[in-house]
mmCIF file of C-alpha atoms in Angstrom:
data_model
loop_
_atom_site.group_PDB
_atom_site.id
_atom_site.type_symbol
_atom_site.label_atom_id
_atom_site.label_comp_id
_atom_site.label_asym_id
_atom_site.label_seq_id
_atom_site.Cartn_x
_atom_site.Cartn_y
_atom_site.Cartn_z
ATOM 1 C CA MET A 689 -88.370 38.703 -100.600
ATOM 2 C CA ALA A 690 -85.712 36.032 -100.992
ATOM 3 C CA ASP A 691 -83.699 38.276 -103.330
ATOM 4 C CA ALA A 692 -83.975 41.167 -100.868
ATOM 5 C CA GLU A 693 -82.746 38.978 -98.048
ATOM 6 C CA ARG A 694 -79.793 37.791 -100.131
ATOM 7 C CA ASN A 695 -78.866 41.375 -101.032
ATOM 8 C CA SER A 696 -79.066 42.398 -97.375
ATOM 9 C CA LYS A 697 -76.832 39.536 -96.326
ATOM 10 C CA ALA A 698 -74.287 40.477 -98.989
ATOM 11 C CA ARG A 699 -73.955 44.027 -97.698
ATOM 12 C CA ILE A 700 -71.045 45.149 -95.537
ATOM 13 C CA ARG A 701 -72.482 46.036 -92.133
ATOM 14 C CA VAL A 702 -70.922 49.267 -90.840
ATOM 15 C CA LEU A 703 -71.003 50.893 -87.395
ATOM 16 C CA LEU A 704 -70.162 54.619 -87.079
ATOM 17 C CA VAL A 705 -68.351 55.746 -83.907
ATOM 18 C CA ASP A 706 -67.671 59.486 -83.677
ATOM 19 C CA ASP A 707 -68.517 62.103 -81.057
ATOM 20 C CA HIS A 708 -69.574 64.651 -83.689
ATOM 21 C CA GLN A 709 -73.125 64.119 -84.889
ATOM 22 C CA VAL A 710 -72.536 66.108 -88.073
ATOM 23 C CA VAL A 711 -69.683 63.768 -89.013
ATOM 24 C CA ARG A 712 -71.825 60.690 -88.388
ATOM 25 C CA ARG A 713 -74.653 62.206 -90.401
ATOM 26 C CA GLY A 714 -72.356 62.969 -93.321
ATOM 27 C CA LEU A 715 -70.871 59.477 -93.294
ATOM 28 C CA ARG A 716 -74.304 57.883 -93.088
ATOM 29 C CA THR A 717 -75.700 60.017 -95.907
ATOM 30 C CA PHE A 718 -72.950 58.932 -98.260
ATOM 31 C CA LEU A 719 -72.703 55.288 -97.204
ATOM 32 C CA GLU A 720 -76.455 54.701 -97.442
ATOM 33 C CA ILE A 721 -76.323 55.257 -101.203
ATOM 34 C CA GLN A 722 -73.796 52.428 -101.603
ATOM 35 C CA GLU A 723 -75.549 49.256 -102.704
ATOM 36 C CA ASP A 724 -73.129 46.964 -100.889
ATOM 37 C CA ILE A 725 -72.837 48.911 -97.600
ATOM 38 C CA GLU A 726 -75.384 49.143 -94.790
ATOM 39 C CA VAL A 727 -75.028 51.439 -91.769
ATOM 40 C CA VAL A 728 -76.360 49.369 -88.860
ATOM 41 C CA GLY A 729 -75.785 51.817 -86.011
ATOM 42 C CA GLU A 730 -74.065 54.863 -84.541
ATOM 43 C CA ALA A 731 -72.218 55.619 -81.316
ATOM 44 C CA SER A 732 -70.913 58.889 -79.860
ATOM 45 C CA ASP A 733 -67.952 57.564 -77.844
ATOM 46 C CA GLY A 734 -65.724 54.542 -77.436
ATOM 47 C CA ALA A 735 -67.688 52.852 -74.659
ATOM 48 C CA GLU A 736 -70.942 53.121 -76.582
ATOM 49 C CA GLY A 737 -69.131 51.960 -79.695
ATOM 50 C CA VAL A 738 -67.879 48.802 -77.980
ATOM 51 C CA ALA A 739 -71.374 48.053 -76.658
ATOM 52 C CA CYS A 740 -72.922 48.583 -80.102
ATOM 53 C CA ALA A 741 -70.264 46.427 -81.768
ATOM 54 C CA GLU A 742 -71.049 43.593 -79.388
ATOM 55 C CA GLU A 743 -74.794 43.949 -79.937
ATOM 56 C CA LEU A 744 -74.965 44.697 -83.670
ATOM 57 C CA LYS A 745 -72.047 42.529 -84.899
ATOM 58 C CA PRO A 746 -70.911 44.880 -87.686
ATOM 59 C CA ASP A 747 -68.376 43.795 -90.282
ATOM 60 C CA VAL A 748 -66.533 47.124 -90.203
ATOM 61 C CA VAL A 749 -66.370 49.870 -87.575
ATOM 62 C CA LEU A 750 -65.516 53.425 -88.633
ATOM 63 C CA MET A 751 -63.885 54.754 -85.457
ATOM 64 C CA ASP A 752 -62.723 58.243 -84.519
ATOM 65 C CA VAL A 753 -59.566 58.420 -82.397
ATOM 66 C CA LYS A 754 -60.157 61.455 -80.196
ATOM 67 C CA MET A 755 -63.436 61.167 -78.279
ATOM 68 C CA PRO A 756 -64.498 62.101 -74.745
ATOM 69 C CA GLY A 757 -64.484 59.320 -72.185
ATOM 70 C CA MET A 758 -63.204 56.141 -73.815
ATOM 71 C CA ASP A 759 -61.242 57.163 -76.893
ATOM 72 C CA GLY A 760 -60.779 55.161 -80.073
ATOM 73 C CA VAL A 761 -57.537 53.484 -79.007
ATOM 74 C CA GLU A 762 -58.993 52.221 -75.743
ATOM 75 C CA ALA A 763 -62.127 51.061 -77.576
ATOM 76 C CA LEU A 764 -59.923 49.095 -79.991
ATOM 77 C CA ARG A 765 -58.157 47.413 -77.080
ATOM 78 C CA LYS A 766 -61.497 46.540 -75.514
ATOM 79 C CA LEU A 767 -62.795 45.026 -78.759
ATOM 80 C CA ARG A 768 -59.635 42.919 -78.963
ATOM 81 C CA GLU A 769 -60.125 41.722 -75.375
ATOM 82 C CA LEU A 770 -63.672 40.721 -76.299
ATOM 83 C CA ALA A 771 -62.391 38.953 -79.441
ATOM 84 C CA ASN A 772 -64.860 40.970 -81.509
ATOM 85 C CA PRO A 773 -64.260 40.085 -85.180
ATOM 86 C CA ALA A 774 -65.197 43.504 -86.604
ATOM 87 C CA ARG A 775 -62.516 45.161 -88.721
ATOM 88 C CA VAL A 776 -61.843 48.691 -87.465
ATOM 89 C CA LEU A 777 -61.039 51.520 -89.859
ATOM 90 C CA ILE A 778 -59.861 54.675 -88.117
ATOM 91 C CA VAL A 779 -61.398 57.881 -89.482
ATOM 92 C CA THR A 780 -59.456 60.815 -88.098
ATOM 93 C CA SER A 781 -58.725 64.479 -88.647
ATOM 94 C CA PHE A 782 -55.354 64.074 -86.955
ATOM 95 C CA THR A 783 -52.399 63.511 -89.267
ATOM 96 C CA GLU A 784 -49.728 63.129 -86.590
ATOM 97 C CA GLN A 785 -48.151 59.690 -86.437
ATOM 98 C CA ARG A 786 -48.331 59.789 -82.648
ATOM 99 C CA THR A 787 -52.113 59.755 -82.994
ATOM 100 C CA VAL A 788 -52.479 57.135 -85.714
ATOM 101 C CA VAL A 789 -49.717 54.709 -84.698
ATOM 102 C CA PRO A 790 -51.190 53.761 -81.274
ATOM 103 C CA ALA A 791 -54.515 52.974 -82.950
ATOM 104 C CA LEU A 792 -52.838 50.678 -85.467
ATOM 105 C CA ARG A 793 -50.867 48.975 -82.719
ATOM 106 C CA ALA A 794 -54.129 48.471 -80.824
ATOM 107 C CA GLY A 795 -55.595 46.508 -83.724
ATOM 108 C CA ALA A 796 -56.964 48.907 -86.351
ATOM 109 C CA ALA A 797 -56.916 47.551 -89.896
ATOM 110 C CA GLY A 798 -56.026 50.939 -91.304
ATOM 111 C CA TYR A 799 -57.009 54.579 -91.318
ATOM 112 C CA VAL A 800 -58.380 57.365 -93.495
ATOM 113 C CA TYR A 801 -58.730 61.094 -92.917
ATOM 114 C CA LYS A 802 -62.084 62.779 -92.449
ATOM 115 C CA ASP A 803 -61.586 64.785 -95.643
ATOM 116 C CA VAL A 804 -61.146 61.602 -97.657
ATOM 117 C CA ASP A 805 -62.862 61.440 -101.029
ATOM 118 C CA PRO A 806 -66.219 59.651 -100.504
ATOM 119 C CA ASP A 807 -65.499 57.035 -103.139
ATOM 120 C CA ALA A 808 -62.101 56.394 -101.562
ATOM 121 C CA LEU A 809 -63.798 55.906 -98.186
ATOM 122 C CA ALA A 810 -66.162 53.321 -99.656
ATOM 123 C CA GLY A 811 -63.178 51.617 -101.262
ATOM 124 C CA ALA A 812 -61.345 51.591 -97.933
ATOM 125 C CA ILE A 813 -64.319 49.953 -96.222
ATOM 126 C CA ARG A 814 -64.483 47.268 -98.883
ATOM 127 C CA SER A 815 -60.728 46.745 -98.667
ATOM 128 C CA VAL A 816 -60.521 46.206 -94.901
ATOM 129 C CA HIS A 817 -63.643 44.037 -95.039
ATOM 130 C CA ALA A 818 -61.838 41.853 -97.585
ATOM 131 C CA GLY A 819 -58.956 41.423 -95.147
ATOM 132 C CA HIS A 820 -56.531 44.044 -96.405
ATOM 133 C CA VAL A 821 -54.407 46.284 -94.178
ATOM 134 C CA LEU A 822 -54.341 49.966 -95.153
ATOM 135 C CA LEU A 823 -50.994 51.514 -94.220
ATOM 136 C CA GLN A 824 -49.307 54.515 -95.772
ATOM 137 C CA PRO A 825 -45.518 54.122 -96.092
ATOM 138 C CA GLU A 826 -44.603 56.802 -93.563
ATOM 139 C CA VAL A 827 -46.866 55.289 -90.904
ATOM 140 C CA ALA A 828 -45.603 51.779 -91.598
ATOM 141 C CA GLY A 829 -42.099 53.146 -91.113
ATOM 142 C CA ALA A 830 -43.073 54.724 -87.806
ATOM 143 C CA LEU A 831 -44.547 51.444 -86.605
ATOM 144 C CA LEU A 832 -41.404 49.583 -87.562
ATOM 145 C CA SER A 833 -39.151 52.093 -85.838
ATOM 146 C CA GLN A 834 -41.055 51.626 -82.599
ATOM 147 C CA GLU A 835 -40.633 47.853 -82.602
ATOM 148 C CA GLU A 836 -37.871 46.483 -80.424
ATOM 149 C CA ALA A 837 -35.092 45.320 -82.720
ATOM 150 C CA ASN A 838 -34.756 41.830 -81.268
ATOM 151 C CA SER A 839 -38.286 41.239 -80.035
ATOM 152 C CA THR A 840 -39.071 38.508 -82.590
ATOM 153 C CA GLN A 841 -35.729 38.159 -84.395
ATOM 154 C CA GLY A 842 -35.299 34.433 -83.893
ATOM 155 C CA ARG A 843 -38.853 33.278 -84.322
ATOM 156 C CA GLY A 844 -38.980 33.314 -88.105
ATOM 157 C CA GLY A 845 -37.027 30.080 -88.216
ATOM 158 C CA SER A 846 -39.999 28.237 -86.737
ATOM 159 C CA LEU A 847 -42.163 29.044 -89.764
ATOM 160 C CA THR A 848 -42.625 26.415 -92.443
ATOM 161 C CA GLU A 849 -41.936 27.309 -96.061
ATOM 162 C CA ARG A 850 -45.679 27.467 -96.751
ATOM 163 C CA GLU A 851 -46.225 29.769 -93.764
ATOM 164 C CA ARG A 852 -43.508 32.069 -95.052
ATOM 165 C CA GLU A 853 -45.273 32.185 -98.432
ATOM 166 C CA VAL A 854 -48.541 33.077 -96.712
ATOM 167 C CA LEU A 855 -46.779 35.702 -94.587
ATOM 168 C CA SER A 856 -45.240 37.274 -97.682
ATOM 169 C CA LEU A 857 -48.679 37.602 -99.254
ATOM 170 C CA ILE A 858 -50.110 39.082 -96.042
ATOM 171 C CA ALA A 859 -47.375 41.720 -96.225
ATOM 172 C CA ASP A 860 -48.442 42.343 -99.824
ATOM 173 C CA GLY A 861 -51.913 43.242 -98.555
ATOM 174 C CA ARG A 862 -53.660 40.118 -99.834
ATOM 175 C CA SER A 863 -56.854 38.840 -98.212
ATOM 176 C CA ASN A 864 -57.261 35.190 -97.208
ATOM 177 C CA ARG A 865 -59.316 34.564 -100.337
ATOM 178 C CA GLU A 866 -56.635 36.066 -102.569
ATOM 179 C CA ILE A 867 -53.907 34.091 -100.801
ATOM 180 C CA ALA A 868 -55.908 30.917 -101.279
ATOM 181 C CA ARG A 869 -56.177 31.583 -105.010
ATOM 182 C CA ALA A 870 -52.515 32.461 -105.368
ATOM 183 C CA LEU A 871 -51.296 29.341 -103.558
ATOM 184 C CA VAL A 872 -54.074 27.034 -104.773
ATOM 185 C CA LEU A 873 -55.277 26.312 -101.245
ATOM 186 C CA SER A 874 -58.658 26.341 -99.563
ATOM 187 C CA GLU A 875 -59.543 29.502 -97.646
ATOM 188 C CA LYS A 876 -59.885 27.390 -94.494
ATOM 189 C CA THR A 877 -56.301 26.145 -94.901
ATOM 190 C CA VAL A 878 -55.075 29.713 -95.321
ATOM 191 C CA LYS A 879 -56.861 30.739 -92.115
ATOM 192 C CA THR A 880 -55.077 27.908 -90.309
ATOM 193 C CA HIS A 881 -51.706 29.062 -91.660
ATOM 194 C CA VAL A 882 -52.430 32.650 -90.578
ATOM 195 C CA SER A 883 -53.334 31.502 -87.069
ATOM 196 C CA ASN A 884 -50.133 29.450 -86.859
ATOM 197 C CA ILE A 885 -48.052 32.402 -88.044
ATOM 198 C CA LEU A 886 -49.523 34.730 -85.423
ATOM 199 C CA MET A 887 -49.016 32.124 -82.710
ATOM 200 C CA LYS A 888 -45.417 31.294 -83.658
ATOM 201 C CA LEU A 889 -44.383 34.932 -83.949
ATOM 202 C CA ASP A 890 -46.399 35.979 -80.892
ATOM 203 C CA LEU A 891 -48.244 38.611 -82.886
ATOM 204 C CA ALA A 892 -51.763 39.893 -82.337
ATOM 205 C CA ASP A 893 -53.058 40.500 -85.855
ATOM 206 C CA ARG A 894 -52.362 40.758 -89.588
ATOM 207 C CA THR A 895 -51.067 44.319 -89.274
ATOM 208 C CA GLN A 896 -48.290 43.216 -86.951
ATOM 209 C CA ALA A 897 -47.606 40.208 -89.167
ATOM 210 C CA ALA A 898 -47.218 42.442 -92.230
ATOM 211 C CA LEU A 899 -44.832 44.721 -90.365
ATOM 212 C CA TRP A 900 -42.829 41.757 -89.081
ATOM 213 C CA ALA A 901 -42.507 40.447 -92.635
ATOM 214 C CA VAL A 902 -41.227 43.802 -93.909
ATOM 215 C CA ARG A 903 -38.739 44.132 -91.083
ATOM 216 C CA HIS A 904 -37.342 40.617 -91.455
ATOM 217 C CA GLY A 905 -37.209 40.456 -95.219
ATOM 218 C CA VAL A 906 -40.081 38.026 -95.740
ATOM 219 C CA ALA A 907 -42.146 40.431 -97.809
ATOM 220 C CA GLY A 908 -41.975 39.895 -101.551
#
């Protein structure tokens, strides 16, 4: 029993939010065969997804963008308002940047398409759970182009040298654990540096921090 409990605790808890039952069923069928992933619930729209995320406390939410009622972007904004710690991975059939970009700006950790290879989907879940940001180059470019050129231009000077090192590694897609190893710091210290970076640059999350680093030449 103790081993079973340990294995359960080690699993990545996933919530599925999509208005198409067949999509949810397909995702669940595949994810349930992954030893390190557990599907803890399903929701058919954004409002239900937010309620389930608050109740079930998943590690990762697989969220559709286009849904009736509250869509995925609005649900992301609501989760941010509630300070829900779940990492949100957008799963969409829409390839237009105008669909994906607002979701990323609202706090998504990345996105995949609904026709993604199943193993790649599992890898994406593990990646965002580990703290990575999943951005394809063309979407990162679209996000950067939408930023106001001078919105945070002068704030980089307030970062310490260590914070700039941490920021560079965030832009490289490293998780807090990987940053800690690279800089020989504790993970708690890295979390403090990340919080300070977001506060000083007036940014909401790691995605925005990574984009800021690319724009201002901090990325390695």
